[in-house]
Structures are given as C-alpha cells and as structure tokens.
Short mmCIF file of C-alpha atoms and ligand atoms in Angstrom, two decimals:
data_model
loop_
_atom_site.label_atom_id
_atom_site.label_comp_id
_atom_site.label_asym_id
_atom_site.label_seq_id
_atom_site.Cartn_x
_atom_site.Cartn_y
_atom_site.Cartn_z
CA UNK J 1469 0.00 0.00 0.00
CA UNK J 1470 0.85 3.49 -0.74
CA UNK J 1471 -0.16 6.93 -0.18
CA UNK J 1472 -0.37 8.61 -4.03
CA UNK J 1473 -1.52 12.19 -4.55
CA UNK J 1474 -4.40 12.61 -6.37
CA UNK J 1475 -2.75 14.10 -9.78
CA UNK J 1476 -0.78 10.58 -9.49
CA UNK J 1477 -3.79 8.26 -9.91
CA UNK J 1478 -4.85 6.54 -12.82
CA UNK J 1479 -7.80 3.83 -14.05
CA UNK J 1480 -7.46 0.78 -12.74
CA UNK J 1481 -5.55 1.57 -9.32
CA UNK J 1482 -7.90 0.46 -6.15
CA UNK J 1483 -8.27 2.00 -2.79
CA UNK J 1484 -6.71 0.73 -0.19
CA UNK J 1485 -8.15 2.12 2.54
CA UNK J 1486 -11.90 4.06 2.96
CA UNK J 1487 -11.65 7.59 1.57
CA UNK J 1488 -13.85 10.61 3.10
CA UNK J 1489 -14.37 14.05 2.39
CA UNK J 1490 -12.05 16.60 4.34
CA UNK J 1491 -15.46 17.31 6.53
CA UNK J 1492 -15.35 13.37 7.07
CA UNK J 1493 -18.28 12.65 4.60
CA UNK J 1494 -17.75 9.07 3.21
CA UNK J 1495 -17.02 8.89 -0.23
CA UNK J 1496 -15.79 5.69 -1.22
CA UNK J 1497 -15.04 2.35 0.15
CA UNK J 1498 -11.78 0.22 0.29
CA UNK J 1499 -11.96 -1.71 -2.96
CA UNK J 1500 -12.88 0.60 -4.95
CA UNK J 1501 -11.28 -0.09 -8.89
CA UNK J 1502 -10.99 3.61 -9.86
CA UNK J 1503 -12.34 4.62 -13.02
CA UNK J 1504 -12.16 8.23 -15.04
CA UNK J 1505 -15.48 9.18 -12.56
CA UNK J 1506 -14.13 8.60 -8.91
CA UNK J 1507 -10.72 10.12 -10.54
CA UNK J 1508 -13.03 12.92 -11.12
CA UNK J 1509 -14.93 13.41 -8.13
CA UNK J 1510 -11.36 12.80 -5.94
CA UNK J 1511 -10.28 15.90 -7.87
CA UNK J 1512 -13.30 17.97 -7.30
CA UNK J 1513 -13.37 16.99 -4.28
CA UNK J 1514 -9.48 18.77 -3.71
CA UNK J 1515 -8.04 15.82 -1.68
CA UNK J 1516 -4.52 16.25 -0.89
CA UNK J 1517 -3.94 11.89 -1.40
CA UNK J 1518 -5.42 8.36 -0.87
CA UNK J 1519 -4.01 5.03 -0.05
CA UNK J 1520 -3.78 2.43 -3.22
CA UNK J 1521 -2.81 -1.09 -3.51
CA UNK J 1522 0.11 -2.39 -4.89
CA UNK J 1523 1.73 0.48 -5.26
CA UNK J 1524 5.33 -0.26 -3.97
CA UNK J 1525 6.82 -3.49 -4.02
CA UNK J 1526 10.08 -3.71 -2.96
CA UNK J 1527 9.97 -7.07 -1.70
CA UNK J 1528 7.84 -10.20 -2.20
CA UNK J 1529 6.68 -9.56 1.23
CA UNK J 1530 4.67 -6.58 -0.54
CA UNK J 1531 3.01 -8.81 -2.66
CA UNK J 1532 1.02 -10.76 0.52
CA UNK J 1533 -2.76 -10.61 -0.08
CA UNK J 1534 -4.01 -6.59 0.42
CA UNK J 1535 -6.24 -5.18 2.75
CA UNK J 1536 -8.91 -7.60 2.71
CA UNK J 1537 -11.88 -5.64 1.37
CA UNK J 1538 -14.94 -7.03 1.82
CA UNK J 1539 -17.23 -7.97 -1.15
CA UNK J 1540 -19.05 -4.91 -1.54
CA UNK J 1541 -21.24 -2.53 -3.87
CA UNK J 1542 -20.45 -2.57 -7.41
CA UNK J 1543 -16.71 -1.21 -8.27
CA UNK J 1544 -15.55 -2.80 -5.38
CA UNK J 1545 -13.33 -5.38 -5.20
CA UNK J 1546 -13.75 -8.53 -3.30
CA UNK J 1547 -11.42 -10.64 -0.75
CA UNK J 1548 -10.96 -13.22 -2.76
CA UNK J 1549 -10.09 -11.36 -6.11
CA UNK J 1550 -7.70 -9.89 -4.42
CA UNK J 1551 -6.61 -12.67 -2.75
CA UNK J 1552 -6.27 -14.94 -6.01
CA UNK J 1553 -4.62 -12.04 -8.28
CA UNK J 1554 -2.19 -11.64 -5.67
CA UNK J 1555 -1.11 -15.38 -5.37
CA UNK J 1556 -1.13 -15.69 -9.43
CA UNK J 1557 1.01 -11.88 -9.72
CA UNK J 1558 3.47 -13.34 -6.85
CA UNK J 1559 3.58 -16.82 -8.82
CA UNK J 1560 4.52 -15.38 -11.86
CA UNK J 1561 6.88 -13.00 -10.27
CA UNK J 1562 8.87 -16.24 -8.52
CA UNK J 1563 11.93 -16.09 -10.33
CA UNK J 1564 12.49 -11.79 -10.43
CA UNK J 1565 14.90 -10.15 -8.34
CA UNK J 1566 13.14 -8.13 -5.97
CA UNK J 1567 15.47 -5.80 -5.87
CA UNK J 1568 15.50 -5.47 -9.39
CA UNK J 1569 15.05 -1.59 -10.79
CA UNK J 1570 11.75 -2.63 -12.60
CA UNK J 1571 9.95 -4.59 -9.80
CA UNK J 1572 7.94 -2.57 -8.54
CA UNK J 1573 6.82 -0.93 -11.53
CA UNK J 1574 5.95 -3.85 -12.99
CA UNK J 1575 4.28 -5.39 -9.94
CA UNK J 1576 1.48 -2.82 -9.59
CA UNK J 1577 1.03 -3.08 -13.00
CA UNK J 1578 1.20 -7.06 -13.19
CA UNK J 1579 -1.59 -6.59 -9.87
CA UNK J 1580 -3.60 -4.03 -11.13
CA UNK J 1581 -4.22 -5.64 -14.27
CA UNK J 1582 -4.68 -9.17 -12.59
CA UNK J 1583 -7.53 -7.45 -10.58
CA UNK J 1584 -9.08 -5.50 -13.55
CA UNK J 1585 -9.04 -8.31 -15.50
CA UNK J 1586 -10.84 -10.81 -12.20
CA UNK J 1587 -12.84 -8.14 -11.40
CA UNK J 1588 -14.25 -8.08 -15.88
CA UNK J 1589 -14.52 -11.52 -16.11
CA UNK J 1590 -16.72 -11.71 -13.27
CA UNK J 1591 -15.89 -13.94 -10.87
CA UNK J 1592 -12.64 -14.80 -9.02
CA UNK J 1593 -11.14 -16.63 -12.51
CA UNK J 1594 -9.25 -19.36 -10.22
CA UNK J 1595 -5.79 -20.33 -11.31
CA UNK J 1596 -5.67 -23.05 -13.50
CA UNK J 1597 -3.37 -25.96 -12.61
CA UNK J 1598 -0.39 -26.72 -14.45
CA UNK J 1599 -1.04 -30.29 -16.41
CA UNK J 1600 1.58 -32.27 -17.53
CA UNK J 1601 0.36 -33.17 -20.89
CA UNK J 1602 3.81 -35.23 -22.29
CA UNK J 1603 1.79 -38.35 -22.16
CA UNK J 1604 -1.65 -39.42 -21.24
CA UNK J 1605 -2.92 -39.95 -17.82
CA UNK J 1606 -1.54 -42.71 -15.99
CA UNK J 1607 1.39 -42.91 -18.66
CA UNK J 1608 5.12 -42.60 -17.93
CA UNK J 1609 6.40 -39.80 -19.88
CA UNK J 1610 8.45 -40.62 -22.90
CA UNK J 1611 12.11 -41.14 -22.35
CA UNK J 1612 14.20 -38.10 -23.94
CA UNK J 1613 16.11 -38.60 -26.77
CA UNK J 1614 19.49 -36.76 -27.08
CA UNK J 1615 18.26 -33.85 -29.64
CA UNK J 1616 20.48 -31.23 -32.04
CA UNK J 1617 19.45 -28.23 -33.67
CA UNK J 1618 19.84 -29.32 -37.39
CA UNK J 1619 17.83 -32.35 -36.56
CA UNK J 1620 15.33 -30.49 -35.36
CA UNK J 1621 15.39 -27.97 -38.38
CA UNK J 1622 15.73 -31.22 -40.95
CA UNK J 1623 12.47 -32.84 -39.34
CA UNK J 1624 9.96 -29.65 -40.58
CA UNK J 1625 10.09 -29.77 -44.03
CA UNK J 1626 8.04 -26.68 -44.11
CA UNK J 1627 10.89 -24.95 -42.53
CA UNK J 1628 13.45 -26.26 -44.95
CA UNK J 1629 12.45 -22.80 -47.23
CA UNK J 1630 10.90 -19.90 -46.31
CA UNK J 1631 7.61 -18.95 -48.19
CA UNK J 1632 8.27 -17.89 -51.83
CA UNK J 1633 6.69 -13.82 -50.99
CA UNK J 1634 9.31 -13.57 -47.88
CA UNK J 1635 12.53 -13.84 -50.73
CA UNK J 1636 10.81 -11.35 -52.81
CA UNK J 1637 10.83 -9.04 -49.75
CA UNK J 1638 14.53 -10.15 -48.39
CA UNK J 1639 15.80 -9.58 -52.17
CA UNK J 1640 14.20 -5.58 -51.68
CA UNK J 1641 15.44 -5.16 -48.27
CA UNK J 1642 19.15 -6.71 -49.50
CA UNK J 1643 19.55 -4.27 -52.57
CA UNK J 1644 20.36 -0.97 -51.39
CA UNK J 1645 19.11 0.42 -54.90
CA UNK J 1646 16.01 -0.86 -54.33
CA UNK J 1647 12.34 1.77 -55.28
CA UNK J 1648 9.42 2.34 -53.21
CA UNK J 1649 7.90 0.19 -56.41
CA UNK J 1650 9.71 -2.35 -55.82
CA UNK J 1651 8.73 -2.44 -52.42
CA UNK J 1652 5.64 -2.55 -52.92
CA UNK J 1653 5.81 -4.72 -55.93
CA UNK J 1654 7.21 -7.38 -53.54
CA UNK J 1655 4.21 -7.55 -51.58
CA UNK J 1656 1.19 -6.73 -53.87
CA UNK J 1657 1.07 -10.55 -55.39
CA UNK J 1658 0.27 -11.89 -51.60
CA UNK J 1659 -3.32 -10.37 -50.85
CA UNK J 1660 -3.33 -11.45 -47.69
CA UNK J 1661 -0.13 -10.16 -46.58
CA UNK J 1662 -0.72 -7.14 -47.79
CA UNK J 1663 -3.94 -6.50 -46.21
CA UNK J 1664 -3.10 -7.25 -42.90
CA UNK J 1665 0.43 -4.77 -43.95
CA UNK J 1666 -2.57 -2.27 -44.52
CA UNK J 1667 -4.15 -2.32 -41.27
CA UNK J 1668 -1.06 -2.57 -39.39
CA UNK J 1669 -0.11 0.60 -40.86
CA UNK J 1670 -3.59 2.47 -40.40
CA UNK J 1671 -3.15 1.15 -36.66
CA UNK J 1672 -3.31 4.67 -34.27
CA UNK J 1673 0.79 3.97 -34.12
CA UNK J 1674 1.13 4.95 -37.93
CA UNK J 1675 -1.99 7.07 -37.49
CA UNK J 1676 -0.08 9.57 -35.62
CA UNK J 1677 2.84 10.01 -38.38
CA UNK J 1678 -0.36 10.67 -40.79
CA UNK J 1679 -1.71 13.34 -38.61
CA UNK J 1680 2.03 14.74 -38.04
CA UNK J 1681 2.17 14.86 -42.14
CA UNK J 1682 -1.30 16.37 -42.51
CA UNK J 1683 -2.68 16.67 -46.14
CA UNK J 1684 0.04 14.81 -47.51
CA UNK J 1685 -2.18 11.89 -47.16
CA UNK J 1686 -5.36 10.70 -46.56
CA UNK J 1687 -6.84 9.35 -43.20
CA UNK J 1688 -6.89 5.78 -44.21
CA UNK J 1689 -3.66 4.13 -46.18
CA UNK J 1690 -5.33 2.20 -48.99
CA UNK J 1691 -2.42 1.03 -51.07
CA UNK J 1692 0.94 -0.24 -50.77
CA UNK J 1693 2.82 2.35 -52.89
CA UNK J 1694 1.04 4.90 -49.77
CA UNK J 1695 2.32 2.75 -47.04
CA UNK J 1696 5.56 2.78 -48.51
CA UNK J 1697 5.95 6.32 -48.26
CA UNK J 1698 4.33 6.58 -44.78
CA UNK J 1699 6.46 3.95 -43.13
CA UNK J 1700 9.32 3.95 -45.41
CA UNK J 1701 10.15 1.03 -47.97
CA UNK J 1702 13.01 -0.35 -45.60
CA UNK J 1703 10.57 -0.57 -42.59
CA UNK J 1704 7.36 -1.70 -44.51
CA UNK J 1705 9.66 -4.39 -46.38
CA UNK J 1706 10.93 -5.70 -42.61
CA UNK J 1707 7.23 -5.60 -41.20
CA UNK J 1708 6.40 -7.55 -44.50
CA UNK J 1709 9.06 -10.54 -44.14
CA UNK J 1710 7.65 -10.80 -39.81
CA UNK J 1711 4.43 -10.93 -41.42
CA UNK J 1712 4.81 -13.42 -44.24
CA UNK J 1713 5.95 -16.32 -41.95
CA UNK J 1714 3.42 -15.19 -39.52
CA UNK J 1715 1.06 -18.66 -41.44
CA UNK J 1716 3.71 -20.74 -39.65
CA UNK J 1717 2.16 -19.96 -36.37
CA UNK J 1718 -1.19 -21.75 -37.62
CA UNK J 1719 0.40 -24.75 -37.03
CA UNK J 1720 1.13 -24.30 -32.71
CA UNK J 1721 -0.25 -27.71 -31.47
CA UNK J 1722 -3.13 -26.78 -29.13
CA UNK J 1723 -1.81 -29.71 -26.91
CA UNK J 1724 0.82 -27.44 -25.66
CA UNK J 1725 -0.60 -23.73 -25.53
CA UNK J 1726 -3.46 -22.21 -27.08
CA UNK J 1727 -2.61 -20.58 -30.14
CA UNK J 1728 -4.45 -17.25 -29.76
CA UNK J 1729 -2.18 -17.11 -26.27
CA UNK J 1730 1.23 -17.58 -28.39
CA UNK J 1731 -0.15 -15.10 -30.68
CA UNK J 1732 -0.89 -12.50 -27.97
CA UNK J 1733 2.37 -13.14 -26.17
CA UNK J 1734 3.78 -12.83 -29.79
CA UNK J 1735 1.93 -9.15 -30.63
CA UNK J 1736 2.40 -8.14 -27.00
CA UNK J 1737 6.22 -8.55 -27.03
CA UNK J 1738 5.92 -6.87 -30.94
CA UNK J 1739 4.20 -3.82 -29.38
CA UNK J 1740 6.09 -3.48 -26.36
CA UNK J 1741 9.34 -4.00 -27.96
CA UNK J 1742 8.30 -1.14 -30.65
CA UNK J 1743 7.81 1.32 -27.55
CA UNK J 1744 10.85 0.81 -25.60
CA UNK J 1745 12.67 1.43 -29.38
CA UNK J 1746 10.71 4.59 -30.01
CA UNK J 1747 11.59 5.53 -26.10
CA UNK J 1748 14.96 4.65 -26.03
CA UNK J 1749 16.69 5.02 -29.77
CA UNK J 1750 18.23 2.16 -29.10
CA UNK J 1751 16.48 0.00 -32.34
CA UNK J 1752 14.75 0.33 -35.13
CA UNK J 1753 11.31 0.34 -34.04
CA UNK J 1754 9.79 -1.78 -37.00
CA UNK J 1755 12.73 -3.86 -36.52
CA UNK J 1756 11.99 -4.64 -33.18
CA UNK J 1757 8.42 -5.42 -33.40
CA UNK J 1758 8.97 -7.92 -36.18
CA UNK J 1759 12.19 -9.45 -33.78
CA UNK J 1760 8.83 -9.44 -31.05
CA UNK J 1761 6.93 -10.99 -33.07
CA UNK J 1762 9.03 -13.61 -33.92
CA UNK J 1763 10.88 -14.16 -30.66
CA UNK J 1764 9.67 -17.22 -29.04
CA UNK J 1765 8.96 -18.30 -32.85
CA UNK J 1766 11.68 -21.13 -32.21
CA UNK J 1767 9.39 -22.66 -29.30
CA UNK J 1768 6.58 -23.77 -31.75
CA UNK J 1769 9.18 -26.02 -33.64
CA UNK J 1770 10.10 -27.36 -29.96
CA UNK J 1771 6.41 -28.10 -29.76
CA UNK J 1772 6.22 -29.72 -32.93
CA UNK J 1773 9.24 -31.71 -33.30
CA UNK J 1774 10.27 -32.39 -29.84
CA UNK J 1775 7.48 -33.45 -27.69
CA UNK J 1776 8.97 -35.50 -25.17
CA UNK J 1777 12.10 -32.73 -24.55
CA UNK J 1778 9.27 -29.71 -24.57
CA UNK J 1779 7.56 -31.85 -21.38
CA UNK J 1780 10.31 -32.89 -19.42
CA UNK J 1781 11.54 -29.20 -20.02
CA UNK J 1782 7.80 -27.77 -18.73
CA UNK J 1783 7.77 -30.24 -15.67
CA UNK J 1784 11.19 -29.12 -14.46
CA UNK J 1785 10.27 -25.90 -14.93
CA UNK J 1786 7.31 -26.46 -12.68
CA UNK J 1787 9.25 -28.71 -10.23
CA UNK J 1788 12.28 -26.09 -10.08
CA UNK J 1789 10.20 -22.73 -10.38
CA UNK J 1790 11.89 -21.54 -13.10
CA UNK J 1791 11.52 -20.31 -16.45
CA UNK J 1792 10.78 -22.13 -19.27
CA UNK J 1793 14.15 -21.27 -21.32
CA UNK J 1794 16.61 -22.34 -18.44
CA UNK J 1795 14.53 -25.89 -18.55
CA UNK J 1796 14.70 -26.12 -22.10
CA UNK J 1797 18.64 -25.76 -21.87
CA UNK J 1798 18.76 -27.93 -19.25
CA UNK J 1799 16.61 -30.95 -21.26
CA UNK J 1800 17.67 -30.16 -24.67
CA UNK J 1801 21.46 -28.32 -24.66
CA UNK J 1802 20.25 -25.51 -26.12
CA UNK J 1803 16.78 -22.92 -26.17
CA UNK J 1804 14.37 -21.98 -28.58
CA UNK J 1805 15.60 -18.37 -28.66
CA UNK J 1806 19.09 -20.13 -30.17
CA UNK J 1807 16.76 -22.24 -31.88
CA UNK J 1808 14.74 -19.41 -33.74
CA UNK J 1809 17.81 -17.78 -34.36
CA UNK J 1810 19.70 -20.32 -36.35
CA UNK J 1811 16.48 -20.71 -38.28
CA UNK J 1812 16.66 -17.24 -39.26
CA UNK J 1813 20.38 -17.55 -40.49
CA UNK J 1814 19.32 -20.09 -42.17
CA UNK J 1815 16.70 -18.04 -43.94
CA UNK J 1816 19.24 -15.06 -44.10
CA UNK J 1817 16.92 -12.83 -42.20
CA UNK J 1818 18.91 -9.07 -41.24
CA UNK J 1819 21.92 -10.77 -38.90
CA UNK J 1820 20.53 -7.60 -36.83
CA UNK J 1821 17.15 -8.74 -36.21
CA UNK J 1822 18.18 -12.82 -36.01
CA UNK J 1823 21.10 -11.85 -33.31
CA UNK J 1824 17.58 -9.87 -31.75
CA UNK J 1825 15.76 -13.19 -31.36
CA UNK J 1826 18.36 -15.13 -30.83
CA UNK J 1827 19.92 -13.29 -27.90
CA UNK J 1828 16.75 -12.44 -26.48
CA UNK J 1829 17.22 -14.70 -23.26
CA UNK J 1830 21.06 -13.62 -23.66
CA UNK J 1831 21.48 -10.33 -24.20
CA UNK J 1832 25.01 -9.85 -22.56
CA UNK J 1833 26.85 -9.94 -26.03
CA UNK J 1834 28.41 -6.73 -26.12
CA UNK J 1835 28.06 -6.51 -29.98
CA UNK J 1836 24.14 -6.84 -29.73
CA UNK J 1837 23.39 -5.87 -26.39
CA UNK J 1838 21.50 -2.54 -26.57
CA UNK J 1839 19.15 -4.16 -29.90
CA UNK J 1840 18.98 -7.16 -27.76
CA UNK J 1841 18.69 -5.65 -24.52
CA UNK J 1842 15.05 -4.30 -26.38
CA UNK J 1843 13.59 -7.59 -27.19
CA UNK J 1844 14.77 -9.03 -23.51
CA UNK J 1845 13.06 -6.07 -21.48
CA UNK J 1846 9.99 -6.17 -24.53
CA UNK J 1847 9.72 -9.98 -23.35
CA UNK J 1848 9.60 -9.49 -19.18
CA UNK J 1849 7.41 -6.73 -19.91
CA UNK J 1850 4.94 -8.88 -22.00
CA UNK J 1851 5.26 -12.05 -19.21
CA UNK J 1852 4.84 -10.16 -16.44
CA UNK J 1853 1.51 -8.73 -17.49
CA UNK J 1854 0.46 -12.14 -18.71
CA UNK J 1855 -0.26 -10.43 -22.12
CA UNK J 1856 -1.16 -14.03 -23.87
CA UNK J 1857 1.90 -17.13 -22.98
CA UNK J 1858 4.30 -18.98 -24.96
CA UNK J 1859 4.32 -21.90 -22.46
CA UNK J 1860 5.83 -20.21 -19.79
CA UNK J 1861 4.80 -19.51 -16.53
CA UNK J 1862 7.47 -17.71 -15.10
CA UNK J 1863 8.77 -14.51 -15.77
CA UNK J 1864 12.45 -14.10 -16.60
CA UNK J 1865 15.10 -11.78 -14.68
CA UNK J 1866 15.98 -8.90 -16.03
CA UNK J 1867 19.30 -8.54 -16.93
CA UNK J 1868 20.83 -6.06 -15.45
CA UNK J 1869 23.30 -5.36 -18.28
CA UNK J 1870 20.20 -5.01 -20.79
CA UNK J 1871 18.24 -2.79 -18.44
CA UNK J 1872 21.27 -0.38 -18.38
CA UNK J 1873 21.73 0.05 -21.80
CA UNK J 1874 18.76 1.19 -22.12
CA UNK J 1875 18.62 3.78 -19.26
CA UNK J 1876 15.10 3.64 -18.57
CA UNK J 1877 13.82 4.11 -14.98
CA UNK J 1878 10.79 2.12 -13.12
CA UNK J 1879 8.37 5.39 -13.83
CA UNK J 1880 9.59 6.02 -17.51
CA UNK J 1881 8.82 1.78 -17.95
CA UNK J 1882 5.71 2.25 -15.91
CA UNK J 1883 4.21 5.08 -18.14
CA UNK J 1884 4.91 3.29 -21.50
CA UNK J 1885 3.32 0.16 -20.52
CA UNK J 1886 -0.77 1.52 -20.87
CA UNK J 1887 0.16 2.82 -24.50
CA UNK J 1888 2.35 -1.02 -24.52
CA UNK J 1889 -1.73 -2.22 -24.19
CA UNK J 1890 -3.94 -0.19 -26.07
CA UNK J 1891 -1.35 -1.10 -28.87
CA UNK J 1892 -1.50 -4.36 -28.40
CA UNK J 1893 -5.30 -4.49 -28.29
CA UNK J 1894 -5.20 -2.33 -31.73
CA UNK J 1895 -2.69 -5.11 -33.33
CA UNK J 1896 -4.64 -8.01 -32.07
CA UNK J 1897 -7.60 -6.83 -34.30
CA UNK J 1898 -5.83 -5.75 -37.52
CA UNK J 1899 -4.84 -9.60 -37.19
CA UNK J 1900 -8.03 -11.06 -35.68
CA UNK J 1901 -10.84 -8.33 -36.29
CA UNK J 1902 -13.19 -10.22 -33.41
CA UNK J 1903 -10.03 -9.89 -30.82
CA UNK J 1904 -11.21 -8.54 -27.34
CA UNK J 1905 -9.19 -5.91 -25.84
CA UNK J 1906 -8.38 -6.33 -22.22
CA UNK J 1907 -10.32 -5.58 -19.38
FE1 LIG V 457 11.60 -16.58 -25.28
FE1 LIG V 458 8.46 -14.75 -24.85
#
C-alpha cells in the first residue's frame, strides 16, 4: 500500500483504505477499482492523497494478499479477487529479483491488471493448474532422446524454405538500390499479406505520423505504394518478411498452448518492444516489433518436433520454479531463442534482427546488447503482465546489463506500458478483427 496524490492516480488503481471528504463525509469504500469518474470526483473533491494497492513493491513480502476488502457494492473489489490475483502476480513474479530496478513498476502493474481483468470476467477466474500433458494420464512420460538443432530444423520440411513472398521481400530489403515500387511490388502478389500490412499501418501507431504529415495523405492508407511512403520502404519491407511467416504460427499444437495465447504473447512482445525502441533510440522500431513478433517463434518447432524434450523441459520448470528457457537448456542443450535464431540464419533474415531473437534470453553480447537488450526487457514486460503465454509460466530476470543500456527508470517503464496495451489491443484486431481488448 501506498499513499499517491491525487494528480498521481490513474484507471485501474484500487483503494486501499476508505476515503472521506475533508469534513469526514464518506465517499468511497476500500476496494474501490478507480475509473475516469471517482478520478473525477477525488479531484473535485481537492483531496490532498489516498491510499492504493500495490503500489510499492520492494519485496515479495509486498506482494502478501491486500487489505482484505470485503465484497461490496459494485466497483468494489472482493477478498478473494484480491486474494487470487495476488497469489497468481506473486507466482509469476517467482523467479524476479526483488530488488531489481523494474519490480515494482511492474508489480502494480502485473496486480492491477490481474484485478481489472478478475474483477471483468466476473468472478474470481481461479488459477488453473499446471497439467503435464507429455503423455496421457496414468502414462510414464516418454524417455528423452538426445536432440540437435539441425535435426530439429531437418524434421519440418516446411521450414526447410521460407515462403516464396518472404525472398521477394529479403531480395528488396538486400539491394540498397532498391524503389518504393519495388517495395511494394514485392508484396502486392500476396493479398493477404498485404492486407493485414494495410491495417497494421492504419493502426493509431502509424496514425499519428499521418496526422504529423497532414494533407500529404489521406486518413486511411489504402495502397501499398502509400504505405511505402508513410512507413518507409526499408521498414514496410521488414514488417512484410515478420508478417509473411506469420502462417507458420497456424500450425502451434493446441496440446501445448493455445494458439491465440502464443499469438498475444507474440503481438504483445511486438508492441512493447516497438515502444521501448521509439523511447529509447536504441532499435529500429519496425525492426523490433517484427524481432517481437518472432521471438519465441523457435518454441513452436520445440512443440512440434520435440514433444517428449518440450515436457520434461515444462515439468522441471514447474518442479524447479523456473523459467521455461533455463529448462529447455537444461533438457535439450540448447533454447528456442538459439533455436529461432539459427532458423533465421538459415533463412538469411537481417543478422541484426536474427542476433535480436536469438539473444533475447542472452542479451550480454556486447556486440548486440542494446538491440537485444530491447527484445529481452519487450519480453519481461509482455510475461509479467500475462499479455497471452508462450508456455511459460514464469517470468524471466531482467538482466541487469540489458536494463542499463537502455537507461530507462521504473516510472519512464511504468508510463509506456498503458500505451504497450492499447497497442496491443489495436494489433490483435488488424490480425483477428473479433479480438477482445483487455479488461
Ligand atoms: Fe523466449
Ligand atoms: Fe516470450
């Protein structure tokens, strides 16, 4: 709990304590999910601050259950939301350093969000227990076969070439002579691609460089050769080549993780990875949400071709409380970040954005580290607010290395994260128009 002035308060946040008028009129109870109205009325009513939950967190101790509120009028929220969004926030939250520069940012947020998002769905939304699903009930799990990369890689025949539209686009983005035609060219054969190119690109992100460029264009980007010259043929050509292998994610087996999950972990890592590039300078910020969007790409071969290795890896990483990656390293020899990453060699992605993926569990080499560092910090961010799930529970620590390159502080992380989610939202539809924002 923390005392916050009212001019700090934001949607979402939720009383701690009772709060009363300055004559000692009661105006709202403990509970309470603030919205823009009780933001409203605690301004008119010229409060100097109120007590909030979750607010500082500078141990796990901070993370026992809140004030216990009692289920109460509407907009309140009850013990046992409380209750279980604590125990899932501090479960997911097992393996961070406490005293880690982001923690406490990204614990109120992780908790606030976890109670929002109880609180929406109506009733407590218990956890759900971890299943071992590496054989059937009863079953021993399969013993593990030693496993290499290019074994891996020579098992998915789909993988052995990259669809035809992507080496259009990777011939563009290689030639440095290379048109906005040509850029466009590349793309216009594959209707699907481009149309979900075109509402990317109309998404509020690009939206705002319209509106900066007033009357140079219209308010909607109906054709390539336009979206070329509003994102720039380099950057529309990179968010092309994320987007054309984007089909191979159809093919997640829903034994392991639900597909729409991957995909939101996927856009959420995208979106948040494009932010902290914008914020920082330190990438390319198309760059880095295709390297989002393709980070954990690596993990859906595991599923595929490695069953028995991808569920002794998730039951030590249950047994252990760890996260997934050190498991898979610990079963396999090696990760699906170094997975995804010789996959794009292969391919001959940009050696920036493959050493992006690649290194995004490891981003201490000094040669990649600040690009890196983006795609690490894009990934915590995403895990820790349980924005979808790749098929792991736990949220990584953040490297300290990564998290000084790219000088951001706990506030600057904490204010990027509700534009972070109102992207992702906005990129979930241009890719699934029925896609429900969160709570
Ligand atoms: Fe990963
Ligand atoms: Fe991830």
């Amino acid at each position: 709990m923390v005392r916050r002035t009212i001019s700090e308060l934001f949607s979402g946040m939720v009383l701690a304590e009772d709060v009363r008028t300055p004559g000692g009129r009661f105006l709202m109870p403990r509970g309470t999910v603030l919205d823009t109205g009780h933001l409203k009325s605690l301004t008119a009513w010229n409060l100097d601050a109120v007590v909030v939950l979750g607010e500082t967190a500078p141990g796990p101790a901070e993370l026992e259950p809140p004030v216990a509120a009692t289920a109460g009028p509407a907009g309140t929220v009850g013990t046992n939301v409380l209750e279980l969004a604590t125990a899932s926030v501090r479960a997911r939250f097992a393996c961070f350093k406490p005293d880690s520069p982001a923690w406490a940012a990204l614990t109120r947020l992780a908790l606030d969000r976890e109670v929002r998002k109880r609180t929406a769905a109506g009733d407590a939304g218990a956890e759900e227990p971890w299943e071992d699903r590496s054989a059937p009930p009863g079953e021993a799990p399969a013993v593990v076969p030693p496993l290499t990369l290019e074994s891996l890689l020579r098992d998915e025949p789909k993988l052995v070439s990259p669809p035809e539209v992507y080496l259009r686009i990777n011939e563009v983005l290689r030639d440095p002579t290379s048109t906005v035609d040509d850029a466009a060219d590349s793309i216009k054969h594959d209707p699907s691609l481009a149309a979900k190119l075109l509402r990317l690109v109309n998404s509020s992100y690009y939206g705002r460089t319209m509106r900066a460029m007033k009357g140079r264009f219209p308010a909607k980007v109906d054709s390539l050769s336009r979206a070329v010259l509003v994102v720039g043929a380099r950057q529309l050509s990179t968010l092309a080549l994320g987007v054309s292998v984007l089909p191979l994610f159809q093919d997640i087996p829903p034994k392991w993780v639900n597909m729409h999950l991957f995909w939101e972990h996927s856009v959420g890592c995208a979106v948040a990875a494009q932010a902290i590039a914008a914020a920082t300078g330190k990438a390319n910020p198309e760059t880095a949400f295709v390297a989002g969007l393709l980070h954990d790409f690596g993990r859906i071969l595991v599923f595929k071709q490695a069953t028995p290795h991808i569920g002794a890896a998730m039951r030590r990483a249950e047994a252990e409380t760890e996260p997934l990656y050190l498991a898979e390293r610990a079963v396999m020899g090696f990760d699906h970040a170094v997975l995804a990453g010789h996959l794009l060699q292969k391919w001959q992605f940009p050696v920036n954005l493959e050493k992006m993926v690649r290194c995004h569990h490891d981003p201490g080499d000094p040669i990649y580290t600040d690009e890196a560092a983006v795609i690490h910090l894009a990934d915590v961010v995403a895990t820790a607010m349980a924005w979808g799930g790749s098929g792991n529970r736990r949220t990584p620590a953040l490297d300290d290395d990564a998290w000084q390159a790219l000088g951001l502080t706990g506030d600057s992380l904490a204010a990027l994260v509700p534009v972070m989610e109102d992207r992702l939202a906005e990129t979930m539809r241009s890719f699934f128009p029925d896609h429900q924002g969160p709570p």
